Amino acid sequence: MINTSQFTDAGKASVDTLFALSEQALRGVEQLTALNLQAAKTVLAELAQDAMAAASTTSPDQFVKLQTAAAQAVVPKATAYLRQVQEIVAATAEAQRATVEARIAEFQSSFLEAVDGAVKNAPGSEGAVALVKQAIAAANTTYEGVNKASKQVADVVAVNFTKLSAAA
């Protein structure tokens, strides 16, 4: 039989999961913010350095060389920045996926325990319980398929980004 402590425990677990996901998201935002601040500092320092160098040129050829060198440095720097963003986002998404997967496994286990407890108190309900367990197994299979597909898509995106970065 289901008792109130099971509902209370489920509620607490859901709140814990929500806070864990929120903390992971905030960690990702914090990392992106730190990356963006560092990028802004670097850009400002390089702009100041480039402006000083441009002001000290004595010929148009020197100025053009400085501008060409600065322009050529943009693509590798932008690629490195985007790679870091992708790594932060991927790590955050993976941490959240693991948290959700663990919570789903806990929920399924608790649910099955509750169903088994109900069977003990309701004679003749074995068929209904078997049907519920089959439905859970089918939902699990579907979830695993969707999860596997989403991981494959993420892997393909990461590989394509790496190829694009290498080509740049």
GROMACS .gro file of C-alpha atoms in nm:
model
  168
    1MET     CA    1   0.000   0.000   0.000
    2ILE     CA    2   0.123   0.350  -0.080
    3ASN     CA    3   0.178   0.570   0.224
    4THR     CA    4   0.232   0.941   0.268
    5SER     CA    5   0.605   0.902   0.330
    6GLN     CA    6   0.644   0.773  -0.027
    7PHE     CA    7   0.482   1.091  -0.159
    8THR     CA    8   0.695   1.304   0.072
    9ASP     CA    9   1.012   1.123  -0.034
   10ALA     CA   10   0.919   1.161  -0.402
   11GLY     CA   11   0.858   1.532  -0.351
   12LYS     CA   12   1.190   1.578  -0.174
   13ALA     CA   13   1.371   1.385  -0.447
   14SER     CA   14   1.210   1.603  -0.713
   15VAL     CA   15   1.313   1.922  -0.532
   16ASP     CA   16   1.667   1.785  -0.492
   17THR     CA   17   1.679   1.705  -0.862
   18LEU     CA   18   1.551   2.051  -0.954
   19PHE     CA   19   1.817   2.216  -0.741
   20ALA     CA   20   2.089   1.989  -0.879
   21LEU     CA   21   1.988   2.079  -1.235
   22SER     CA   22   1.975   2.448  -1.144
   23GLU     CA   23   2.321   2.434  -0.986
   24GLN     CA   24   2.461   2.261  -1.296
   25ALA     CA   25   2.304   2.522  -1.523
   26LEU     CA   26   2.441   2.806  -1.309
   27ARG     CA   27   2.787   2.649  -1.315
   28GLY     CA   28   2.768   2.646  -1.695
   29VAL     CA   29   2.654   3.010  -1.701
   30GLU     CA   30   2.934   3.099  -1.461
   31GLN     CA   31   3.191   2.931  -1.687
   32LEU     CA   32   3.051   3.105  -1.996
   33THR     CA   33   3.054   3.438  -1.815
   34ALA     CA   34   3.417   3.388  -1.710
   35LEU     CA   35   3.506   3.293  -2.067
   36ASN     CA   36   3.330   3.600  -2.205
   37LEU     CA   37   3.500   3.832  -1.953
   38GLN     CA   38   3.839   3.687  -2.040
   39ALA     CA   39   3.763   3.723  -2.411
   40ALA     CA   40   3.658   4.086  -2.361
   41LYS     CA   41   3.976   4.164  -2.164
   42THR     CA   42   4.189   3.998  -2.429
   43VAL     CA   43   4.016   4.186  -2.712
   44LEU     CA   44   4.058   4.519  -2.534
   45ALA     CA   45   4.427   4.453  -2.466
   46GLU     CA   46   4.487   4.350  -2.825
   47LEU     CA   47   4.297   4.652  -2.958
   48ALA     CA   48   4.509   4.883  -2.743
   49GLN     CA   49   4.826   4.710  -2.861
   50ASP     CA   50   4.714   4.724  -3.227
   51ALA     CA   51   4.618   5.091  -3.195
   52MET     CA   52   4.957   5.177  -3.048
   53ALA     CA   53   5.132   4.984  -3.323
   54ALA     CA   54   4.919   5.150  -3.591
   55ALA     CA   55   4.992   5.493  -3.446
   56SER     CA   56   5.365   5.425  -3.462
   57THR     CA   57   5.371   5.317  -3.827
   58THR     CA   58   5.561   5.538  -4.064
   59SER     CA   59   5.436   5.406  -4.395
   60PRO     CA   60   5.115   5.276  -4.549
   61ASP     CA   61   5.286   4.939  -4.612
   62GLN     CA   62   5.354   4.892  -4.240
   63PHE     CA   63   4.993   4.984  -4.159
   64VAL     CA   64   4.858   4.735  -4.413
   65LYS     CA   65   5.087   4.461  -4.275
   66LEU     CA   66   4.961   4.529  -3.923
   67GLN     CA   67   4.598   4.517  -4.037
   68THR     CA   68   4.657   4.198  -4.234
   69ALA     CA   69   4.823   4.028  -3.938
   70ALA     CA   70   4.539   4.134  -3.708
   71ALA     CA   71   4.276   4.008  -3.953
   72GLN     CA   72   4.450   3.673  -3.994
   73ALA     CA   73   4.456   3.622  -3.617
   74VAL     CA   74   4.077   3.663  -3.586
   75VAL     CA   75   3.971   3.325  -3.729
   76PRO     CA   76   4.188   3.104  -3.503
   77LYS     CA   77   4.091   3.308  -3.198
   78ALA     CA   78   3.721   3.294  -3.281
   79THR     CA   79   3.748   2.920  -3.345
   80ALA     CA   80   3.921   2.865  -3.010
   81TYR     CA   81   3.654   3.072  -2.835
   82LEU     CA   82   3.372   2.877  -3.000
   83ARG     CA   83   3.541   2.547  -2.913
   84GLN     CA   84   3.552   2.652  -2.548
   85VAL     CA   85   3.184   2.752  -2.558
   86GLN     CA   86   3.095   2.416  -2.713
   87GLU     CA   87   3.294   2.230  -2.445
   88ILE     CA   88   3.120   2.418  -2.162
   89VAL     CA   89   2.775   2.363  -2.311
   90ALA     CA   90   2.845   1.995  -2.380
   91ALA     CA   91   2.977   1.935  -2.028
   92THR     CA   92   2.676   2.107  -1.873
   93ALA     CA   93   2.433   1.913  -2.092
   94GLU     CA   94   2.605   1.584  -2.008
   95ALA     CA   95   2.594   1.656  -1.634
   96GLN     CA   96   2.224   1.738  -1.658
   97ARG     CA   97   2.153   1.431  -1.868
   98ALA     CA   98   2.326   1.213  -1.606
   99THR     CA   99   2.123   1.374  -1.327
  100VAL     CA  100   1.797   1.321  -1.513
  101GLU     CA  101   1.886   0.962  -1.599
  102ALA     CA  102   1.968   0.886  -1.234
  103ARG     CA  103   1.640   1.044  -1.121
  104ILE     CA  104   1.441   0.845  -1.377
  105ALA     CA  105   1.605   0.522  -1.260
  106GLU     CA  106   1.523   0.608  -0.897
  107PHE     CA  107   1.164   0.692  -0.988
  108GLN     CA  108   1.117   0.369  -1.180
  109SER     CA  109   1.257   0.166  -0.895
  110SER     CA  110   1.030   0.339  -0.641
  111PHE     CA  111   0.731   0.304  -0.869
  112LEU     CA  112   0.792  -0.067  -0.918
  113GLU     CA  113   0.831  -0.113  -0.543
  114ALA     CA  114   0.496   0.063  -0.491
  115VAL     CA  115   0.332  -0.154  -0.757
  116ASP     CA  116   0.476  -0.467  -0.596
  117GLY     CA  117   0.346  -0.348  -0.258
  118ALA     CA  118   0.002  -0.296  -0.407
  119VAL     CA  119   0.007  -0.649  -0.548
  120LYS     CA  120   0.063  -0.794  -0.204
  121ASN     CA  121  -0.253  -0.621  -0.080
  122ALA     CA  122  -0.473  -0.686  -0.383
  123PRO     CA  123  -0.525  -1.051  -0.469
  124GLY     CA  124  -0.576  -1.131  -0.837
  125SER     CA  125  -0.400  -0.817  -0.960
  126GLU     CA  126  -0.093  -0.993  -1.097
  127GLY     CA  127  -0.208  -0.946  -1.456
  128ALA     CA  128  -0.248  -0.571  -1.412
  129VAL     CA  129   0.093  -0.546  -1.248
  130ALA     CA  130   0.251  -0.742  -1.533
  131LEU     CA  131   0.087  -0.502  -1.779
  132VAL     CA  132   0.222  -0.200  -1.588
  133LYS     CA  133   0.570  -0.352  -1.580
  134GLN     CA  134   0.555  -0.416  -1.956
  135ALA     CA  135   0.447  -0.057  -2.014
  136ILE     CA  136   0.738   0.067  -1.805
  137ALA     CA  137   0.978  -0.157  -1.995
  138ALA     CA  138   0.843  -0.024  -2.328
  139ALA     CA  139   0.873   0.335  -2.206
  140ASN     CA  140   1.229   0.260  -2.094
  141THR     CA  141   1.319   0.119  -2.433
  142THR     CA  142   1.173   0.424  -2.607
  143TYR     CA  143   1.354   0.661  -2.373
  144GLU     CA  144   1.684   0.481  -2.424
  145GLY     CA  145   1.639   0.499  -2.801
  146VAL     CA  146   1.565   0.872  -2.794
  147ASN     CA  147   1.851   0.933  -2.551
  148LYS     CA  148   2.092   0.736  -2.769
  149ALA     CA  149   1.980   0.930  -3.077
  150SER     CA  150   2.025   1.265  -2.901
  151LYS     CA  151   2.374   1.163  -2.788
  152GLN     CA  152   2.459   1.062  -3.146
  153VAL     CA  153   2.336   1.398  -3.276
  154ALA     CA  154   2.547   1.577  -3.015
  155ASP     CA  155   2.850   1.367  -3.113
  156VAL     CA  156   2.798   1.442  -3.483
  157VAL     CA  157   2.771   1.815  -3.409
  158ALA     CA  158   3.091   1.801  -3.204
  159VAL     CA  159   3.276   1.611  -3.479
  160ASN     CA  160   3.155   1.854  -3.745
  161PHE     CA  161   3.260   2.148  -3.529
  162THR     CA  162   3.603   1.993  -3.483
  163LYS     CA  163   3.636   1.940  -3.860
  164LEU     CA  164   3.522   2.296  -3.926
  165SER     CA  165   3.770   2.426  -3.669
  166ALA     CA  166   4.053   2.227  -3.826
  167ALA     CA  167   3.964   2.357  -4.172
  168ALA     CA  168   3.969   2.718  -4.047
   0.00000   0.00000   0.00000
